[in-house]
Amino acid sequence: MFQFSSSPVEGHMMSDPLLISSIIQYADRYHPDTEIVSRRVEGDMHRYTYRDCHKRARKMANALAALGIRPGERIGTLAWNGYRHLELYYAISGSGSVMHTINPRLHADQITYIINHAEDQYLFFDISFLSLVESVAPQCKGVKGFVMMCGRERMPTATALPNLHCYEALLEQHDDDYAWPVLNETAASSLCYTSGTTGNPKGALYSHRSTLLHSYATVQPNAFGLSSREVVMPVVPMFHVNAWGLPYSAPMAGAKLVLPGPLVDGNSLFELIEEEGVTFSAGVPTVWLGVLDHADKAGKHFTAFKRIVIGGSACPPALMKGYRERYGVEVIHAWGMTEMSPVGAVCSLHPRHAALGTEEQQQLREKQGQAVFGIKMKVAGDLGEELPWDGKTRGNLLVKGPWVIGSYFKGEGGEALQNGWFPTGDVVTIDKDGYMQITDRSKDVIKSGGEWIGSIDLENIAMAHPAVHQAACIGVYHPKWDERPLLVVEKRPGAELDKQSLLGFYEGKVARWWLPDDVVFVDALPIGATGKVLKSEIRKQFKDFKLSAEPTRNG
Ligand code: ADP
C-alpha cells in the first residue's frame, strides 16, 4: 500500500511489539489499587481495582482457551459499559483473538448480518440482551456457544440457546496463571462495524499496533489530557468504536474508570458524576443535552467535573456555552470515525488564544480542531485537487495515519483509499492554523442553485433558541434551485414556538439565501444506534415534502 524510501542503515532499537495486554499489565503494576466502578445491569454498583481486573482477564483468557477459541477468531459481545466487558477487551484481544463489539441498538437483521459476516465463534452478552440473542441465534449458525455475563443465580432456567455458559462460572473454573502471548503487533485485535446508515455495515479491523498508537495519541494533554489524577467516565458505549479508546487510554494513564452501564439518562449520569468524583467524560451531544437539562432543572452544580469531550456529530454551540457559562465545565469538541479508531482531531485552545474575546474563542471551539499527532489531513476538490487551508474553501476531507483504515474487513466495498488517503465523506474547511471545521457530511450536503448551504450551521443556530431541543436541516426538492433547506425541529417540552419567530431568530446570523424555506415541528427526531440524529431517516420521511413558503433565496 505504501512505498518507503530505503536507507542503508537500520536503527538499533528493540522492536518490542505494541500489544493491548501490555496496557492492563502496566495498570496492574503501577496503578494496582486504582478503582474501576461499574453500574451493573443487575442494578447495583460494583467496585474493584486494576489488579482485580487483570486477574479476572487472565482467568478469562484461560477460559477462552478451554472453550477452544483460537487466535484470530472473532468473539462477539453485546454489552454495556461495565467491568466484565472491560475484562473481555483484554482477555480476548490479549490472548490473540479478535474482540468484536456489537451495537445492540442496531436492528436485529443488522446484528445477524454482522455476527455472520464477522464469523463470530462465541457470543458474550449482558443479561438484558438475552431475548435479543435468543431471537438472532437461530440465524447465526456459525456461533458455537454463548456466554451470559452474570453469576449463576441470574442464569435462565429455560432457554433455547445452545451451549450456554455462565460468565462467573467460567471464571471459577479457571485460575489466573496465564502468560499473555507475545503476538505480532500488526495482528488483528478488534473489530467494529460502521453503523450502516447506507447499505450494509462494513467492518474496521484494528490491530494491536493501531490501538496502542491511538491510545498514546489520545492521552496527550492537547487531546484528552488523561492522567492518574483524572476520574474518567466513558458514556460513549464500549460497543461504539471501543468507547473512543477510553478502555485502553484510561488504564494506560492510570486513571480511575467509572462505567455507567445501561443508565445514560441525565439524572443517572449526573448522580454518578457526583458520587464518583468524575472529572472527565466523553459522548455524543444528545446524551450531554440530557445531563445539562437535568442539572438546569434540578438547580444542581457539579463538584469535580471539569471536561467533556463531545463528538460523533457537531456539538451545538448552545450546549458548549451552557456547560461552560453555567457550570464551569469545558466542552472539548472532537472528531473521528469508526474507520479511524476513532479519534482524528481534537479542538484544544492554545495560550495565544487567551487574548481572544469570548465570542472569538467560542467560534474556535465550534471547530472540530487540529489533527492529533499521527494523523495527516488534506482538503480536496471533486477532481482530487488539493484546496487551500484558508478557513473558507470547502472540500472533501482526506486522512492518513497509522490508526486509519487501509481496507475494510474482507475487502468489503472495494478500494477504501484514494492514492493512499482515506476519503472521510466529510465536507470541511481548514483554517491557516490547521483547525478543521465540518460543514456537512457529503451525503447531507444541501446544494441550492449549485451552491452549498451548511446544514450544521443552520442546525446550530436553531439549537441556540431556548425553545428548541434538537434540530436537523435537510435538503428537499425545489423546482428552481434543485434543493432548498427544510428545518425539522423538536421543541423543548412545553415550549411555545412558531415558524416565523424561529426564522426571525436567523436574522443577521446567515446570508438571506441560506434561510430554511420551511420549518416542520415534530414530536421527536429519530435517533440512530449510535445516539446521533438520523438524517437519512428524516430525508426518507420528508422525501415528498412540498415547500409551502415562497423561496427565500432571491436572485
Ligand atoms: P457512522 O455515524 O457512519 O456510523 P461514525 O460513528 O464513525 O460512523 O461517524 C463518523 C462521522 O460522524 C464522521 O464522518 C462525521 O461525519 C461525524 N462526526 C464525528 N464527529 C463529529 C463532530 N465533532 N462534528 C461533526 N460531525 C462529526
XYZ file of C-alpha atoms and ligand atoms in Angstrom:
582
model
C 0.000 0.000 0.000
C 2.788 2.415 0.914
C 6.161 2.867 -0.686
C 9.037 3.627 1.626
C 12.383 5.123 0.647
C 15.043 2.718 1.792
C 18.035 3.616 3.939
C 21.248 1.587 4.100
C 21.375 1.928 7.898
C 18.791 0.451 10.263
C 18.171 1.819 13.755
C 19.396 -0.377 16.598
C 16.475 -0.205 18.988
C 14.345 -3.144 20.112
C 11.209 -3.836 18.165
C 9.250 -4.893 21.209
C 5.682 -5.257 19.917
C 2.945 -2.818 20.910
C 0.325 -5.073 22.498
C -3.033 -4.488 24.181
C -2.128 -6.898 27.013
C 0.723 -4.566 27.995
C -1.809 -1.885 28.989
C -3.541 -3.940 31.662
C -0.178 -5.331 32.821
C 1.064 -1.750 33.205
C -2.066 -0.620 35.051
C -1.775 -3.603 37.411
C 1.946 -2.982 38.016
C 1.818 0.781 38.536
C -1.790 1.575 39.476
C -2.901 -1.654 41.190
C -5.323 -0.031 43.632
C -6.885 2.437 41.242
C -10.592 1.741 41.089
C -12.925 0.636 38.339
C -16.500 1.380 39.366
C -19.411 -0.021 37.365
C -23.133 0.448 37.488
C -24.208 -3.110 36.792
C -27.027 -4.251 34.561
C -28.202 -6.114 37.671
C -28.928 -2.677 39.185
C -26.245 -2.382 41.882
C -22.772 -0.840 41.919
C -19.604 -2.905 41.569
C -16.139 -1.747 42.588
C -12.749 -3.310 42.156
C -9.249 -2.363 41.007
C -6.962 -2.651 38.001
C -5.215 -5.513 39.798
C -8.533 -7.377 40.157
C -9.437 -6.653 36.547
C -6.106 -8.024 35.310
C -6.518 -11.157 37.415
C -10.009 -11.864 36.091
C -8.923 -11.091 32.499
C -6.198 -13.765 32.847
C -8.734 -16.261 34.180
C -11.000 -15.436 31.261
C -8.104 -15.913 28.827
C -7.696 -19.456 30.243
C -11.450 -19.979 29.908
C -11.390 -18.873 26.256
C -8.630 -21.362 25.508
C -10.637 -24.091 27.258
C -13.651 -23.232 25.092
C -11.437 -23.954 22.092
C -11.198 -20.360 20.875
C -8.128 -19.891 18.727
C -6.025 -16.836 17.821
C -7.540 -14.721 15.071
C -11.079 -15.956 15.717
C -13.732 -13.346 16.359
C -15.718 -13.263 19.589
C -18.831 -11.092 19.638
C -20.020 -9.043 22.615
C -23.399 -7.420 23.216
C -22.816 -5.490 26.402
C -22.991 -2.112 28.128
C -20.068 -0.274 29.694
C -19.125 -2.459 32.641
C -16.269 -4.331 34.282
C -16.966 -7.701 32.660
C -16.954 -6.080 29.233
C -13.626 -4.455 30.131
C -12.184 -7.818 31.162
C -13.196 -9.203 27.761
C -11.459 -6.294 25.982
C -8.210 -7.577 27.492
C -8.860 -11.330 27.663
C -9.976 -11.653 24.041
C -7.511 -9.294 22.316
C -4.686 -10.063 24.737
C -4.899 -13.787 24.037
C -4.755 -13.195 20.276
C -8.439 -13.472 19.366
C -10.473 -10.597 17.976
C -12.863 -8.615 20.175
C -15.955 -7.854 18.114
C -18.189 -5.362 19.885
C -21.748 -5.312 18.515
C -24.129 -2.382 18.862
C -27.302 -3.803 20.470
C -29.306 -0.792 19.285
C -28.996 -1.906 15.679
C -31.899 -3.640 14.010
C -31.933 -7.426 14.688
C -31.351 -8.103 10.958
C -28.217 -5.974 11.009
C -27.000 -7.693 14.172
C -27.483 -11.066 12.487
C -25.695 -9.836 9.374
C -22.746 -8.557 11.411
C -22.385 -11.725 13.517
C -22.397 -13.884 10.392
C -20.140 -11.582 8.414
C -17.614 -11.483 11.259
C -17.939 -15.268 11.682
C -18.178 -14.847 15.437
C -17.375 -18.121 17.213
C -18.828 -17.235 20.599
C -21.189 -14.513 21.739
C -20.905 -12.891 25.175
C -23.897 -10.845 26.314
C -25.318 -8.895 29.229
C -28.446 -10.310 30.864
C -30.556 -7.511 29.374
C -29.866 -8.875 25.885
C -30.994 -12.466 26.494
C -34.167 -12.197 24.403
C -32.344 -10.313 21.632
C -29.702 -13.051 21.489
C -32.381 -15.768 21.565
C -34.093 -14.101 18.606
C -30.970 -13.825 16.424
C -29.307 -17.116 17.418
C -31.246 -19.388 15.004
C -29.951 -17.279 12.076
C -26.364 -17.358 13.364
C -25.413 -20.960 12.729
C -21.660 -20.339 12.930
C -21.793 -19.324 16.604
C -20.627 -22.334 18.613
C -21.712 -21.126 22.011
C -22.971 -18.293 24.175
C -21.805 -16.795 27.453
C -24.177 -14.813 29.629
C -22.278 -12.153 31.557
C -23.626 -12.785 35.065
C -23.410 -15.002 38.129
C -25.046 -18.454 38.349
C -28.064 -17.051 40.178
C -29.054 -14.986 37.109
C -28.828 -17.793 34.568
C -32.143 -18.589 32.855
C -33.755 -21.857 33.880
C -35.082 -22.444 30.385
C -33.639 -21.127 27.138
C -33.444 -22.253 23.551
C -29.821 -21.061 23.339
C -27.485 -23.972 22.620
C -24.252 -24.349 24.583
C -24.958 -21.501 27.001
C -22.295 -20.773 29.646
C -22.258 -18.585 32.723
C -19.506 -15.944 32.829
C -18.796 -16.187 36.555
C -18.875 -19.992 36.464
C -16.269 -19.944 33.692
C -14.040 -17.731 35.838
C -14.470 -20.023 38.849
C -13.338 -22.982 36.780
C -10.048 -21.378 35.753
C -7.076 -19.904 37.562
C -5.179 -16.729 36.804
C -1.956 -18.480 35.864
C -1.760 -17.160 32.336
C 1.113 -15.583 30.392
C -0.017 -13.150 27.718
C 1.358 -14.349 24.380
C 3.885 -12.183 22.527
C 1.897 -11.513 19.397
C 2.867 -9.778 16.237
C 1.853 -6.153 16.829
C 0.108 -5.964 13.473
C -2.166 -8.902 14.438
C -5.894 -8.119 14.411
C -7.157 -7.154 17.876
C -10.692 -5.889 17.492
C -13.450 -5.349 15.013
C -16.100 -2.615 14.816
C -18.721 -2.180 12.150
C -19.850 1.183 10.830
C -23.475 1.811 11.691
C -24.500 1.236 8.100
C -26.862 4.144 7.599
C -26.388 3.444 3.884
C -26.093 -0.199 2.834
C -24.780 -2.995 4.991
C -22.379 -2.210 7.834
C -18.700 -2.547 6.971
C -16.026 -3.795 9.357
C -12.988 -1.861 10.551
C -10.427 -4.389 11.787
C -7.973 -2.771 14.188
C -4.571 -4.132 15.156
C -2.706 -4.120 18.465
C -0.332 -1.560 16.993
C -3.067 0.778 15.718
C -4.867 0.559 19.068
C -1.746 1.325 21.101
C -0.723 4.242 18.895
C -4.268 5.639 19.067
C -4.111 5.361 22.868
C -0.730 7.119 23.078
C -2.127 9.889 20.883
C -5.396 10.402 22.736
C -3.962 10.548 26.275
C -1.833 13.571 25.324
C -2.543 16.916 27.022
C -3.729 18.598 23.828
C -6.025 15.656 23.129
C -7.926 14.062 26.056
C -5.273 15.013 28.618
C -5.609 11.838 30.717
C -3.520 11.076 33.788
C -3.764 9.271 37.113
C -5.311 12.465 38.512
C -8.433 12.059 36.377
C -11.598 10.099 37.020
C -12.766 9.006 33.581
C -16.335 8.058 32.727
C -16.853 6.835 29.158
C -20.503 7.499 28.348
C -19.854 6.659 24.727
C -20.638 2.934 24.670
C -17.943 0.286 24.603
C -19.850 -1.070 21.576
C -19.375 2.221 19.682
C -15.811 2.379 18.329
C -14.367 0.992 21.573
C -15.752 3.904 23.603
C -13.354 6.135 21.677
C -10.444 4.118 23.032
C -11.030 5.051 26.700
C -10.965 1.411 27.932
C -7.342 1.439 26.736
C -6.243 5.024 27.337
C -7.631 5.342 30.887
C -5.675 2.323 32.252
C -2.635 3.424 30.230
C -2.817 6.733 32.116
C -3.706 5.060 35.434
C -6.994 6.969 35.680
C -9.913 5.719 37.787
C -12.646 4.383 35.490
C -16.372 4.823 36.047
C -18.560 2.674 33.794
C -22.203 3.792 33.694
C -23.830 0.564 32.469
C -27.187 0.898 30.762
C -28.391 4.071 32.517
C -27.391 7.050 30.408
C -30.276 9.421 31.173
C -29.447 12.881 32.525
C -30.364 12.104 36.128
C -28.412 8.819 36.389
C -25.307 10.273 34.778
C -25.418 13.377 36.949
C -25.640 11.233 40.090
C -22.747 9.033 39.030
C -20.561 12.016 38.127
C -21.118 13.463 41.586
C -20.894 10.215 43.585
C -17.675 9.051 41.964
C -15.975 12.431 41.547
C -15.835 12.123 37.763
C -13.552 14.778 36.235
C -13.614 13.761 32.574
C -16.202 12.209 30.325
C -16.974 11.704 26.655
C -20.008 11.085 24.489
C -22.277 12.253 21.680
C -24.190 15.557 22.015
C -27.651 14.052 22.654
C -26.523 12.444 25.921
C -24.978 15.677 27.159
C -28.120 17.642 26.333
C -29.898 15.332 28.782
C -27.377 15.890 31.580
C -27.426 19.675 31.078
C -31.230 19.753 31.112
C -31.261 17.728 34.299
C -28.735 19.993 36.049
C -30.608 23.120 34.906
C -33.996 21.869 36.048
C -32.782 20.490 39.349
C -30.683 23.605 40.047
C -27.661 21.411 40.752
C -23.940 22.015 40.378
C -21.002 19.807 39.534
C -18.291 19.417 42.155
C -15.254 17.879 40.467
C -16.438 17.603 36.860
C -14.087 19.594 34.584
C -14.101 18.407 30.979
C -16.307 16.625 28.453
C -15.151 15.513 25.035
C -18.115 15.746 22.678
C -18.003 14.295 19.198
C -19.732 11.895 16.845
C -21.797 14.747 15.470
C -21.406 18.509 15.637
C -21.699 19.839 19.158
C -24.346 22.586 19.280
C -22.699 25.843 20.465
C -25.546 26.364 22.946
C -24.549 23.099 24.650
C -20.908 24.157 24.921
C -21.855 27.542 26.288
C -24.341 26.060 28.732
C -21.711 23.846 30.360
C -19.013 26.494 30.392
C -21.006 29.533 31.439
C -23.375 27.934 33.944
C -21.224 25.113 35.338
C -17.566 25.891 34.541
C -17.269 22.600 32.643
C -15.184 22.771 29.489
C -16.593 21.083 26.406
C -13.887 19.889 24.039
C -15.026 19.256 20.509
C -13.518 16.196 18.854
C -13.944 14.476 15.536
C -13.475 10.914 14.450
C -14.853 7.918 12.634
C -15.116 4.160 13.116
C -12.565 3.923 10.310
C -10.123 5.987 12.425
C -10.223 4.033 15.707
C -11.918 6.733 16.020
C -10.094 9.927 17.024
C -8.741 12.197 14.283
C -8.965 15.746 15.614
C -9.472 17.498 18.930
C -10.188 21.174 19.422
C -7.781 22.433 22.075
C -7.143 26.115 22.540
C -3.550 27.301 22.886
C -2.061 30.043 25.100
C -2.208 32.579 22.276
C -5.991 32.173 22.153
C -6.331 33.533 25.676
C -6.057 37.003 24.167
C -9.139 36.438 22.001
C -12.527 37.760 23.021
C -15.118 35.315 24.403
C -17.051 35.231 21.134
C -13.935 34.556 19.029
C -12.881 31.802 21.435
C -16.335 30.290 21.137
C -16.111 30.322 17.332
C -12.824 28.459 17.559
C -14.265 25.882 19.973
C -17.047 25.159 17.482
C -14.479 23.857 15.014
C -13.630 20.150 15.213
C -9.995 21.042 15.826
C -6.464 20.206 14.879
C -5.336 16.732 13.863
C -3.853 14.786 16.760
C -0.205 13.879 16.231
C -0.078 10.909 13.879
C -2.971 11.952 11.655
C -2.380 13.838 8.417
C -5.178 15.740 6.714
C -5.855 17.344 3.395
C -8.841 19.001 1.746
C -9.586 18.104 -1.854
C -11.956 19.308 -4.541
C -14.201 16.988 -6.540
C -11.407 16.292 -9.034
C -8.965 15.446 -6.272
C -7.153 18.791 -6.455
C -5.756 19.987 -3.126
C -7.535 23.033 -1.717
C -6.062 25.796 0.448
C -6.194 25.982 4.240
C -7.858 29.388 4.395
C -10.819 28.675 6.661
C -13.215 29.356 3.770
C -12.691 26.898 0.927
C -14.818 23.798 1.410
C -13.773 20.418 0.173
C -13.620 16.712 0.957
C -11.504 15.739 3.926
C -8.896 13.023 3.343
C -6.805 11.486 6.113
C -3.835 9.220 6.593
C -2.234 7.703 9.662
C -1.296 4.501 11.497
C -4.762 4.105 13.044
C -6.720 4.884 9.865
C -8.309 2.016 7.947
C -6.384 0.695 4.930
C -9.184 -1.558 3.678
C -12.498 -2.799 5.066
C -12.775 -6.250 6.649
C -12.966 -8.913 3.927
C -12.349 -6.246 1.283
C -15.956 -5.070 1.519
C -16.800 -2.010 -0.580
C -13.697 -2.364 -2.779
C -10.770 0.042 -2.534
C -11.117 2.125 0.622
C -8.328 4.562 -0.241
C -7.704 7.214 -2.896
C -3.984 7.383 -3.681
C -3.144 6.192 -0.180
C -5.569 8.601 1.555
C -8.858 7.675 3.215
C -11.787 9.802 1.992
C -13.810 10.574 5.095
C -17.030 11.666 3.381
C -16.949 14.864 5.418
C -17.043 18.298 3.824
C -14.784 20.696 5.684
C -12.777 23.883 5.770
C -9.345 24.056 7.405
C -8.027 27.423 8.582
C -4.445 28.651 8.359
C -3.700 27.305 11.859
C -4.940 23.865 10.887
C -8.302 23.975 12.727
C -10.699 21.841 10.736
C -14.427 22.532 10.679
C -17.041 20.165 9.320
C -19.745 21.929 7.376
C -21.502 18.743 6.349
C -21.274 15.090 5.614
C -21.072 14.751 1.847
C -24.356 12.836 1.852
C -26.056 15.569 3.920
C -24.897 18.485 1.788
C -27.634 20.853 0.609
C -26.937 22.288 -2.815
C -29.106 25.236 -3.742
C -28.606 26.569 -7.266
C -25.235 24.800 -7.356
C -24.024 26.408 -4.123
C -23.506 24.763 -0.745
C -25.606 25.602 2.271
C -24.071 24.423 5.545
C -26.699 22.326 7.292
C -24.665 22.171 10.518
C -24.582 25.989 10.720
C -28.353 26.162 10.292
C -28.903 23.481 12.953
C -26.565 25.174 15.401
C -28.461 28.458 15.127
C -31.810 26.747 15.703
C -30.438 24.894 18.730
C -29.322 28.173 20.275
C -33.041 29.125 20.516
C -34.222 28.468 24.072
C -37.391 26.692 22.884
C -35.535 24.218 20.648
C -34.377 20.854 21.964
C -32.903 19.444 18.744
C -32.972 20.420 15.085
C -31.948 18.836 11.800
C -31.692 20.503 8.443
C -32.123 18.579 5.200
C -32.328 19.491 1.535
C -35.699 18.982 -0.155
C -36.513 19.204 -3.838
C -37.139 22.627 -5.301
C -38.058 23.112 -8.989
C -35.857 26.170 -9.475
C -32.970 25.701 -7.076
C -32.795 21.855 -7.091
C -32.713 21.802 -3.319
C -33.645 24.126 -0.511
C -33.177 23.705 3.251
C -36.017 22.359 5.375
C -35.602 22.642 9.124
C -37.096 19.866 11.243
C -37.406 20.808 14.891
C -38.117 19.062 18.188
C -39.215 21.665 20.732
C -38.406 21.520 24.412
C -41.291 20.003 26.361
C -43.922 22.669 27.000
C -42.108 25.359 24.973
C -44.014 27.701 22.651
C -42.505 28.401 19.258
C -43.794 29.086 15.765
C -42.158 29.071 12.374
C -41.985 32.842 11.944
C -40.306 33.541 15.246
C -37.778 30.762 14.652
C -36.973 32.098 11.188
C -36.715 35.594 12.701
C -34.055 34.182 15.031
C -31.818 33.644 11.968
C -31.900 37.385 11.180
C -28.345 38.700 10.779
C -26.812 35.280 11.520
C -26.665 33.858 7.981
C -26.956 35.100 4.401
C -30.616 35.544 3.444
C -30.471 32.834 0.810
C -29.409 30.300 3.438
C -32.644 30.753 5.424
C -34.621 27.498 5.653
C -37.579 27.636 3.276
C -39.795 25.937 5.801
C -39.873 24.667 9.354
C -41.635 21.499 10.489
C -42.178 20.703 14.168
C -42.066 17.041 15.148
C -42.585 15.237 18.474
C -39.141 13.652 18.365
C -36.258 13.487 15.918
C -35.207 9.943 15.012
C -32.056 8.885 16.856
C -29.797 6.176 15.384
C -27.979 3.303 17.020
C -25.000 5.451 17.949
C -27.102 8.167 19.581
C -26.923 10.595 16.676
C -29.829 12.286 14.927
C -30.595 10.126 11.887
C -30.734 12.485 8.934
C -31.153 9.637 6.454
C -34.403 8.729 8.213
C -35.603 12.355 8.184
C -34.810 12.598 4.474
C -36.900 9.478 3.879
C -39.761 10.905 5.947
C -39.773 14.203 4.023
C -38.788 12.996 0.587
C -42.083 14.163 -0.974
C -42.268 17.337 1.064
C -43.638 20.285 -0.905
C -42.188 23.595 0.153
C -45.009 25.855 1.209
C -43.067 29.054 1.697
C -42.001 31.433 -1.025
C -38.389 30.600 -1.774
C -36.219 32.694 0.483
C -33.340 32.636 -1.962
C -33.512 35.769 -4.032
C -31.634 36.315 -7.250
P -21.420 6.343 11.456
O -22.141 7.501 12.085
O -21.238 6.461 9.981
O -21.775 5.035 11.927
P -19.140 7.046 12.947
O -19.738 6.924 14.269
O -17.818 6.529 12.690
O -19.965 6.345 11.935
O -19.296 8.538 12.495
C -18.346 9.232 11.774
C -18.918 10.509 11.263
O -19.530 11.245 12.313
C -17.883 11.442 10.695
O -17.538 11.105 9.390
C -18.599 12.769 10.780
O -19.477 12.961 9.698
C -19.423 12.629 12.024
N -18.742 13.305 13.131
C -17.944 12.769 14.060
N -17.538 13.708 14.930
C -18.087 14.873 14.544
C -18.060 16.214 15.026
N -17.393 16.557 16.115
N -18.757 17.141 14.343
C -19.457 16.828 13.246
N -19.539 15.585 12.748
C -18.861 14.622 13.380
